[in-house]
Amino acid sequence: MTAVITDPPDTAAATRRELMTGVLQRQGAAIALVIVVAVAWFSFPRFGSLDNLRDLALQSSFLAVIALGMTFVIITGGIDLSVGSLYALGGVLAAYGSQYGFLVALALPLAVCGLIGFVNGVLVARTKMAPFIVTLASLLFARGLLLAITDEGSNTYRVPADSAFIELGRGTIGGFGYPVFIALVLCVIGAVVLRRTRFGQSVFATGGAEQSALLMGLPVARTKITVYTMSGVLSGLAGALTAAYLQSGVTVIGVGTELDAISVVVIGGTLLTGGAGTVLGTVIGVGLRNVIQNIINQIGTLDSNYQSVVSGAFLLLVVVLQRSLARTKPGR
Amino acid sequence: MTAVTATAGGIDRARVARWLQEYGVYVAVAALLLFNVFFTANFLTLGNFRTQLVQAAPVCIVALGMALVIGTEGVDLSVGAVMALAASLIPLYLGAGPVPAIAIALVVGLAAGTFNGFLVAHVGIQPIVATLALLVGGRGLALVIANGQLVQLHDKTFLELGTGDLAGIPISVWIAGLLSVVMALLVGRTTFGRRLVAIGGNRTASALAGLPVKAVLVGVYAICGLLAAVAGVLATARLSASDPADIGMLMELSAITAVVVGGTALTGGRVRILGTVFGVILMQLVRATLIKHNLPDSTAQMVQAAIIVVAVYVARERSTR
Amino acid sequence: TSREAETTSQTGSGPAASAAASQASGPGCTLEKTGYPKVDVKSAIVGFSQSEKEANPFRIAETQSIKDEAAKLGIASDKLLVTNAQSDLNKQISDIKSMLDRGAQLLIVAPLNSDGLQPALDAAKAKKVPVVTIDRKVTSAACTDYLTFIGSNFVEQGKRAAAEMVRVTGGTGKVAILLGSSGNNVTTDRTKGFKDELAKTAGLSVVAEQTGEFDRSKGQAVMEQLIQSNPDITAVYAENDEMGIGAVTALKAAGKNPGKDVKIVSIDGTKNAVQLVADGGYNAVVESNPRFGPLSFKVLQDFADGKEISENVVISDDQYDETNASQKLGNAY
Amino acid sequence: MLEVTDVVKEFVGVRALDGVSFAVRPGEVHALVGENGAGKSTLIKVLTGVHRPDSGEVRLRGEVVSFDRPVRAQEAGISTIYQEVNLVPLLSVAANVFLGREPKTRFGLVDWAEMNRRAAELLGGYGIDTDVKRPLGTLSVGAQQMVALVRAVSTDADVVIMDEPTSSLEPREVETLFSVVERLHEKGIAVVYVSHRMDELYRICDQVTVLRDGKLVHTGPLGDLSRIELVSMMLGRSVNDIREHGATAFGEDHQAGREPILQADNLSSGVRLSDVSVSIRPGEVVGLAGLLGSGRTETARAIVGALPLDGGTVLVGGKALKSGDVGAAMAAGVNMLAEDRKAEGIIPNLSVRENIVLAALPQLSRFGVVSRDKQDKIVDTFVKRLRIKVSNPDQLVSELSGGNQQKVLLARWLCTKPKVLLLDEPTRGIDVGAKAEVQALIDELAQEGLAVLLISSEMEELLDGADRLVVLKDGAVVGELSGDDLTQDKVLAAIAGEAP
Ligand SMILES: Nc1ncnc2c1ncn2[C@@H]1O[C@H](COP(=O)(O)OP(=O)(O)OP(=O)(O)O)[C@@H](O)[C@H]1O
Ligand SMILES: Nc1ncnc2c1ncn2[C@@H]1O[C@H](COP(=O)(O)OP(=O)(O)OP(=O)(O)O)[C@@H](O)[C@H]1O
Ligand SMILES: [Mg+2]
Ligand SMILES: [Mg+2]
């Protein structure tokens, strides 16, 4: 049979160009990261010190775990505002559970936060309520629950000093904390799941064209429920790791973390409209955010009120940069 | 035969559901009012209603702008920061009199909104991200302007905005009411409003229909910024102090909640002004009820979460299957 | 500056003296015990980690006091490292670690939270850097994890507020509490101290306690609600001045006469609140002293000199009431 | 094989299916026809579990089934190409073909190499030679439709349902599709085929079921019915009435003015358009012919300013238009009816009234305030003139059938009193009755002096409707035909690259 549809040669070239700009856009954050790191490396002698890098990696690991879940949610075209509260709740539950041993300390936050994530997912998938509002409600709910558990926040659970659980947060390999490796492993698994499994494909399809995915017989509802549950579990895990690291279930953490997570995911090139995104991008986004923070610290003299101005301006800069890279795409 | 009755039942339920979707928020407000009349001490007093309205006024004004933005399938996270910016400028210019001070605050709000609109319409950045930048940076800027300080205000005329009455009704309530009417007319009766809704419904089609999509979007965000500044000015007057550190904190979430609870879907293409106003009143009454019954913060937050879910569940767009 | 001088000079002389004597409590800590190197304070690199944005009078005064004292001691400005955690606990930990990286030999930390700073303290310990925590006590071990705590006793502040409350109300009435942010241990302590002390007076009862999140406008909004549903409230205890001032505005709007019909007691000692006391629209303010600079550096110097440092160094908190508010106005921050 | 009995499906306000029974047997190609809004798509959605019927039964191989989700129907062996192309634009072509049934490696991971290879092989088998790794969205609508077809028939289904599969296909692709249907037929697979194109039905279908207003009108062998009988059943009008109309509703040539009102010169845009020039005189209908992807849509979009230009000018009445500004083009009286009604035409959440007046709002307002009276008058006029079937003007436009939506869009443009109308596939996917009405309307408009650019994939429509044809290939003009040269052979010759 003769070919009915062929890409004309010059269209093939256009496709290549599109792919290139796509790569550029996705790498926009990576390029920014390289530049920022290079500048920091040469301007601040302490930046490149092993201690600083270790700390940077450790601080990034908690956010990376949360942002990993957020990446999946955003690719399905959703959003999860509850991660900050779940992060704090997870920490408190882990500290509470640690009196009953390592397993409880780990299982309790994962189970409870996972359950709240699951409810988010069910509400989003089955009732067609906007994810924004559903997860906004669970942001409130999880905070309320946290306060209820801690006697209106007056009671901070501490991880017993002899608990094996502490090791999870404080143990190191080559000076790098366990959370760093846990986050790395999770991100690698996340990337494989996203790119190389049917579930990953239905995550993309759900976000790219939900109606089509449904008509193509993909388990759209199940996919959504799964990603929100995942996001809950991962936030809970990040909380548990933090509790192990801080040796206590601190109640005041996680305020505004959802916005951090969303912005690093977006900086990493994941489309807020859904349908496209990568785990690697998110990891880069986390790195970028924390390196900038680190630089602000290295400068040291910046008035605290200016710090947020700088952060805001920087977020804007990266997003605009990315957008203009995407613009070079012919047409549209 | 059974099939027919089943159908009839189904339609009835569908009709009830539709009715609830349309009027749910009014029913909820009425129900909550009734509850309070019976179970809350000293609820039926003029002073109480006055308090509720005065407290709701700034949120209402912000929510009106938010409703427009949501109507275009957008969202504006920066409203709280814009309120802080407006507040930080007041004391700087109050020396020249209340009118210039207010004017400058409003102009800055308008400019901030226009900037958001520019990012969304011309640069093509997702509304959440575009306005997130100002949410993060805006309050910092306000604090820089104000030197991190809360400033007590003493200008009588200016403070009158927060405490004064006109025909027995607080000025801020007048302003909120007036702005609600203006917004309702704007959405329902003007070219701008109809275009806004069309753009929210189908942006590509609107562009191909020759609508000035970018200009309308910029306009919508500018209005939202302006209204946030108005709310910032009123809240400042009511507080009798400029407090950029705290004013409008989490206002974006309150406003979005009110709009959505009021029946405007986040998917755009529809703006319900009256619903929004009642959404604000509903959330205000919920908060008031929780405080008046002295519920602890933990319970209060969980109850609010439940109410939001139920209200939005009832008002959600249904798909027919 | 003159203000610090005033504070220092007043230590041990004002009405607060008895409650605020900087007496040693617990066994002392010495250079010898810790095995830390001796560091000359004046030529050392000193790090200060602030917890929240300098966006309220307390934080502004606190940071300023540290900076001023360092300048006074002749510490070069590039040797005083200052960071701000922006209310992010993880950031405070990395702030502290990064200051250690940058060679800080002495640390002054205003903890964001009582719990959770352990990793940072461990890092300091590993580098044999003494840490002075100010304004909020951490739950770690003194002398091993950190050198000492300088600050107010929040439970004590609550108690003193209750005592003032009893005094200004004459021991009868219905009290509303404007709580600080939920989950914050300052809130917890100030509530505990207040309630424990208040319980001793039968005539006073707490009729409502709602959070105003340490914020003036929230305090005002909550007060407006409470005064509607409980018109018989005769006293308000606000856990910081800002909420107290918010309550004043709310009460005025409701046609009440704050300071007279409804008594108001709060904690902090900001200018605005003290001014109100002086004007008679407010009843009492228990100070929470933010001027940690002189004491912090003195403690560090003493430590370097081999002196014994007690576990808690309680800074003297003043108190303002109708009798002294106008004279001491200059002392408020 | 697959049958339904007495299904009723009601949407709020409309009874889309009213006691319809329908059956398809193995190896049968069963045509499902009816006017727009007759309920064809709804029936298909009921068959495949997208909608649940209010009453009635669905049987597969004699057993009552109740699919609660489309995937259940797929698992049971019913494969469907829905009316709107339903794939995921951001995913690659290969991923779309295999979505939900990706080949896996030993470790249970998706085997991309294998998937791409098999996708290329499959598509190649149907004559589609494209890079399977590129995002589907970069393909033209027709190519996407072919991918959907390949996806549907590459599963081992017993029943294949196609809802208007040819509406965006080119003649050559249609042939491919027919050969696919032929193969399915030979394998004993049941095919349900929905189309508005009579020729197609008679070429490939054996059975026909006619729906009208949600009711079953006729079912039986197609061969027993003449075209006219079939059309009369669909429309519910007498055979004689229909006879008076021809194959299309176009009349004689038009009296065109002398000077072109629209003159587009050397339009170029990236790789999609190179040096395309078109001019139209008032009262003239100029057709754009070409194969799928030849750049016809792009030409129209370039003229109206919806496609950024690298070069070229558009003159209207001698004055140059600002490039890239749809508003400016509209102000100058140039309007475009877009080919994708759903994505680029209607505003689904707005009423028929608002959809009609949308573009004309400024003319209907004073100081930005819209006048209700003027609106009503205009809407009334056009609803009557175009015979738009609505219960009332406040009905949501999304509740209308395709043909009526198309008329609403035409009304939107007509009420701005345009000088030039660019119509991209104005009759795509609308039924015979509505199609004739639209065609007659185009004629009428040209008669009144409007300049019309007509893009259509139906040769018949172009040859009958246009006074002059511009033939495009790969984004460039390869020929211009008029008068007696307007024949199918000449057009094809031009496309094939032989001098006309
Ligand atoms: N989801 C829906 N909600 C409300 N009404 C609907 C819905 N889907 C279809 N309808 C209505 O049901 C009727 C039948 O529509 P359907 O799409 O089945 O027609 P069709 O025969 O496929 O027409 P076309 O040839 O235009 O595709 C129409 O009146 C349509 O407006
Ligand atoms: N988004 C895109 N990116 C790259 N190339 C595209 C894109 N859309 C279309 N093209 C290419 O541009 C050319 C013209 O496509 P166009 O859709 O205009 O053709 P057409 O003749 O109008 O066909 P149709 O019958 O589908 O309307 C084709 O080669 C097509 O593959
Ligand atoms: Mg159809
Ligand atoms: Mg086309």
PDB file of C-alpha atoms in Angstrom, chain C residues 150-290:
ATOM      1  CA  ILE C 150      18.715  33.679  78.180  1.00  0.00           C
ATOM      2  CA  GLY C 151      15.178  34.835  78.175  1.00  0.00           C
ATOM      3  CA  SER C 152      11.941  35.304  79.834  1.00  0.00           C
ATOM      4  CA  ASN C 153      10.000  32.642  81.541  1.00  0.00           C
ATOM      5  CA  PHE C 154       6.780  32.529  79.559  1.00  0.00           C
ATOM      6  CA  VAL C 155       4.873  30.625  82.194  1.00  0.00           C
ATOM      7  CA  GLU C 156       5.998  33.233  84.656  1.00  0.00           C
ATOM      8  CA  GLN C 157       4.850  35.994  82.316  1.00  0.00           C
ATOM      9  CA  GLY C 158       1.431  34.337  82.190  1.00  0.00           C
ATOM     10  CA  LYS C 159       1.343  34.175  85.967  1.00  0.00           C
ATOM     11  CA  ARG C 160       2.271  37.803  86.309  1.00  0.00           C
ATOM     12  CA  ALA C 161      -0.390  38.720  83.804  1.00  0.00           C
ATOM     13  CA  ALA C 162      -2.902  36.803  85.895  1.00  0.00           C
ATOM     14  CA  ALA C 163      -1.753  38.570  89.027  1.00  0.00           C
ATOM     15  CA  GLU C 164      -2.205  41.900  87.280  1.00  0.00           C
ATOM     16  CA  MET C 165      -5.599  40.736  86.100  1.00  0.00           C
ATOM     17  CA  VAL C 166      -6.633  39.984  89.648  1.00  0.00           C
ATOM     18  CA  ARG C 167      -5.350  43.356  90.741  1.00  0.00           C
ATOM     19  CA  VAL C 168      -7.067  45.434  88.057  1.00  0.00           C
ATOM     20  CA  THR C 169     -10.378  43.595  88.212  1.00  0.00           C
ATOM     21  CA  GLY C 170     -10.461  43.421  91.948  1.00  0.00           C
ATOM     22  CA  GLY C 171     -10.809  39.666  91.730  1.00  0.00           C
ATOM     23  CA  THR C 172     -14.154  39.303  90.067  1.00  0.00           C
ATOM     24  CA  GLY C 173     -15.270  39.117  86.470  1.00  0.00           C
ATOM     25  CA  LYS C 174     -15.427  37.145  83.272  1.00  0.00           C
ATOM     26  CA  VAL C 175     -12.256  36.874  81.284  1.00  0.00           C
ATOM     27  CA  ALA C 176     -11.760  36.241  77.596  1.00  0.00           C
ATOM     28  CA  ILE C 177      -8.376  34.990  76.440  1.00  0.00           C
ATOM     29  CA  LEU C 178      -6.942  35.900  73.076  1.00  0.00           C
ATOM     30  CA  LEU C 179      -4.560  33.046  72.414  1.00  0.00           C
ATOM     31  CA  GLY C 180      -1.432  33.225  70.306  1.00  0.00           C
ATOM     32  CA  SER C 181      -0.863  30.997  67.301  1.00  0.00           C
ATOM     33  CA  SER C 182      -1.838  27.386  67.795  1.00  0.00           C
ATOM     34  CA  GLY C 183       1.023  24.983  68.138  1.00  0.00           C
ATOM     35  CA  ASN C 184       3.402  27.644  69.398  1.00  0.00           C
ATOM     36  CA  ASN C 185       4.929  26.973  72.796  1.00  0.00           C
ATOM     37  CA  VAL C 186       4.875  30.637  73.732  1.00  0.00           C
ATOM     38  CA  THR C 187       1.114  30.370  73.468  1.00  0.00           C
ATOM     39  CA  THR C 188       1.081  27.191  75.502  1.00  0.00           C
ATOM     40  CA  ASP C 189       3.213  28.612  78.323  1.00  0.00           C
ATOM     41  CA  ARG C 190       1.509  31.970  78.563  1.00  0.00           C
ATOM     42  CA  THR C 191      -1.866  30.221  78.668  1.00  0.00           C
ATOM     43  CA  LYS C 192      -0.740  27.732  81.285  1.00  0.00           C
ATOM     44  CA  GLY C 193       0.821  30.305  83.566  1.00  0.00           C
ATOM     45  CA  PHE C 194      -2.180  32.574  83.300  1.00  0.00           C
ATOM     46  CA  LYS C 195      -4.788  29.901  83.918  1.00  0.00           C
ATOM     47  CA  ASP C 196      -2.905  28.315  86.797  1.00  0.00           C
ATOM     48  CA  GLU C 197      -2.527  31.597  88.574  1.00  0.00           C
ATOM     49  CA  LEU C 198      -6.047  32.758  87.787  1.00  0.00           C
ATOM     50  CA  ALA C 199      -7.536  29.581  89.216  1.00  0.00           C
ATOM     51  CA  LYS C 200      -6.467  30.774  92.637  1.00  0.00           C
ATOM     52  CA  THR C 201      -8.995  33.574  92.459  1.00  0.00           C
ATOM     53  CA  ALA C 202     -12.490  32.177  92.604  1.00  0.00           C
ATOM     54  CA  GLY C 203     -14.185  35.340  91.402  1.00  0.00           C
ATOM     55  CA  LEU C 204     -12.542  35.252  88.012  1.00  0.00           C
ATOM     56  CA  SER C 205     -13.566  32.773  85.347  1.00  0.00           C
ATOM     57  CA  VAL C 206     -12.458  32.250  81.775  1.00  0.00           C
ATOM     58  CA  VAL C 207     -15.510  32.381  79.533  1.00  0.00           C
ATOM     59  CA  ALA C 208     -13.865  32.166  76.143  1.00  0.00           C
ATOM     60  CA  GLU C 209     -10.477  31.408  74.664  1.00  0.00           C
ATOM     61  CA  GLN C 210      -9.946  31.831  70.963  1.00  0.00           C
ATOM     62  CA  THR C 211      -6.849  32.221  68.873  1.00  0.00           C
ATOM     63  CA  GLY C 212      -5.967  35.627  67.482  1.00  0.00           C
ATOM     64  CA  GLU C 213      -2.743  34.265  66.020  1.00  0.00           C
ATOM     65  CA  PHE C 214      -0.626  37.005  67.633  1.00  0.00           C
ATOM     66  CA  ASP C 215      -2.104  39.290  65.010  1.00  0.00           C
ATOM     67  CA  ARG C 216      -3.787  42.595  65.632  1.00  0.00           C
ATOM     68  CA  SER C 217      -6.531  42.285  63.045  1.00  0.00           C
ATOM     69  CA  LYS C 218      -7.348  38.692  64.026  1.00  0.00           C
ATOM     70  CA  GLY C 219      -7.431  39.717  67.652  1.00  0.00           C
ATOM     71  CA  GLN C 220      -9.788  42.513  66.747  1.00  0.00           C
ATOM     72  CA  ALA C 221     -12.046  40.260  64.686  1.00  0.00           C
ATOM     73  CA  VAL C 222     -12.249  37.604  67.388  1.00  0.00           C
ATOM     74  CA  MET C 223     -12.931  40.189  70.059  1.00  0.00           C
ATOM     75  CA  GLU C 224     -15.741  41.656  67.997  1.00  0.00           C
ATOM     76  CA  GLN C 225     -17.373  38.252  67.852  1.00  0.00           C
ATOM     77  CA  LEU C 226     -16.876  37.510  71.519  1.00  0.00           C
ATOM     78  CA  ILE C 227     -18.224  40.800  72.748  1.00  0.00           C
ATOM     79  CA  GLN C 228     -21.403  40.161  70.774  1.00  0.00           C
ATOM     80  CA  SER C 229     -22.013  36.678  72.100  1.00  0.00           C
ATOM     81  CA  ASN C 230     -20.730  37.350  75.633  1.00  0.00           C
ATOM     82  CA  PRO C 231     -21.617  40.969  76.386  1.00  0.00           C
ATOM     83  CA  ASP C 232     -20.804  40.327  80.027  1.00  0.00           C
ATOM     84  CA  ILE C 233     -17.078  39.957  79.442  1.00  0.00           C
ATOM     85  CA  THR C 234     -15.293  42.251  81.873  1.00  0.00           C
ATOM     86  CA  ALA C 235     -11.662  41.475  81.161  1.00  0.00           C
ATOM     87  CA  VAL C 236      -9.427  40.447  78.333  1.00  0.00           C
ATOM     88  CA  TYR C 237      -6.094  38.708  78.566  1.00  0.00           C
ATOM     89  CA  ALA C 238      -4.195  38.978  75.304  1.00  0.00           C
ATOM     90  CA  GLU C 239      -1.100  36.866  74.872  1.00  0.00           C
ATOM     91  CA  ASN C 240       0.610  39.647  73.019  1.00  0.00           C
ATOM     92  CA  ASP C 241       0.188  43.391  72.780  1.00  0.00           C
ATOM     93  CA  GLU C 242      -0.921  43.360  69.185  1.00  0.00           C
ATOM     94  CA  MET C 243      -4.011  41.303  69.935  1.00  0.00           C
ATOM     95  CA  GLY C 244      -4.657  43.433  72.973  1.00  0.00           C
ATOM     96  CA  ILE C 245      -4.631  46.574  70.862  1.00  0.00           C
ATOM     97  CA  GLY C 246      -6.936  44.839  68.389  1.00  0.00           C
ATOM     98  CA  ALA C 247      -9.253  44.097  71.284  1.00  0.00           C
ATOM     99  CA  VAL C 248      -9.228  47.763  72.293  1.00  0.00           C
ATOM    100  CA  THR C 249     -10.362  48.783  68.817  1.00  0.00           C
ATOM    101  CA  ALA C 250     -13.063  46.112  68.862  1.00  0.00           C
ATOM    102  CA  LEU C 251     -14.318  47.120  72.292  1.00  0.00           C
ATOM    103  CA  LYS C 252     -14.471  50.780  71.359  1.00  0.00           C
ATOM    104  CA  ALA C 253     -16.452  49.938  68.241  1.00  0.00           C
ATOM    105  CA  ALA C 254     -18.869  47.951  70.394  1.00  0.00           C
ATOM    106  CA  GLY C 255     -19.442  50.990  72.556  1.00  0.00           C
ATOM    107  CA  LYS C 256     -17.461  49.695  75.503  1.00  0.00           C
ATOM    108  CA  ASN C 257     -14.856  51.634  77.360  1.00  0.00           C
ATOM    109  CA  PRO C 258     -11.651  49.604  77.312  1.00  0.00           C
ATOM    110  CA  GLY C 259      -9.581  49.974  80.414  1.00  0.00           C
ATOM    111  CA  LYS C 260     -12.685  50.833  82.409  1.00  0.00           C
ATOM    112  CA  ASP C 261     -15.685  48.575  81.578  1.00  0.00           C
ATOM    113  CA  VAL C 262     -13.434  45.925  80.226  1.00  0.00           C
ATOM    114  CA  LYS C 263      -9.979  45.508  81.683  1.00  0.00           C
ATOM    115  CA  ILE C 264      -7.140  44.571  79.392  1.00  0.00           C
ATOM    116  CA  VAL C 265      -3.872  42.905  80.280  1.00  0.00           C
ATOM    117  CA  SER C 266      -1.340  41.709  77.765  1.00  0.00           C
ATOM    118  CA  ILE C 267       2.261  40.636  77.385  1.00  0.00           C
ATOM    119  CA  ASP C 268       5.118  42.212  75.383  1.00  0.00           C
ATOM    120  CA  GLY C 269       5.712  45.851  76.212  1.00  0.00           C
ATOM    121  CA  THR C 270       5.510  47.479  72.809  1.00  0.00           C
ATOM    122  CA  LYS C 271       5.330  51.252  72.598  1.00  0.00           C
ATOM    123  CA  ASN C 272       1.788  51.267  71.305  1.00  0.00           C
ATOM    124  CA  ALA C 273       0.480  49.177  74.175  1.00  0.00           C
ATOM    125  CA  VAL C 274       2.379  51.064  76.851  1.00  0.00           C
ATOM    126  CA  GLN C 275       1.133  54.330  75.405  1.00  0.00           C
ATOM    127  CA  LEU C 276      -2.402  53.008  75.772  1.00  0.00           C
ATOM    128  CA  VAL C 277      -1.730  52.125  79.390  1.00  0.00           C
ATOM    129  CA  ALA C 278      -0.428  55.610  79.947  1.00  0.00           C
ATOM    130  CA  ASP C 279      -3.568  57.011  78.348  1.00  0.00           C
ATOM    131  CA  GLY C 280      -5.780  54.892  80.561  1.00  0.00           C
ATOM    132  CA  GLY C 281      -7.355  52.785  77.845  1.00  0.00           C
ATOM    133  CA  TYR C 282      -5.473  49.679  78.865  1.00  0.00           C
ATOM    134  CA  ASN C 283      -4.687  48.224  82.232  1.00  0.00           C
ATOM    135  CA  ALA C 284      -1.371  46.458  82.347  1.00  0.00           C
ATOM    136  CA  VAL C 285       1.401  45.126  80.172  1.00  0.00           C
ATOM    137  CA  VAL C 286       3.869  42.488  81.279  1.00  0.00           C
ATOM    138  CA  GLU C 287       7.077  43.010  79.433  1.00  0.00           C
ATOM    139  CA  SER C 288       8.774  40.366  77.382  1.00  0.00           C
ATOM    140  CA  ASN C 289      12.182  41.890  77.064  1.00  0.00           C
ATOM    141  CA  PRO C 290      13.757  41.588  73.632  1.00  0.00           C
TER     142      PRO C 290
END
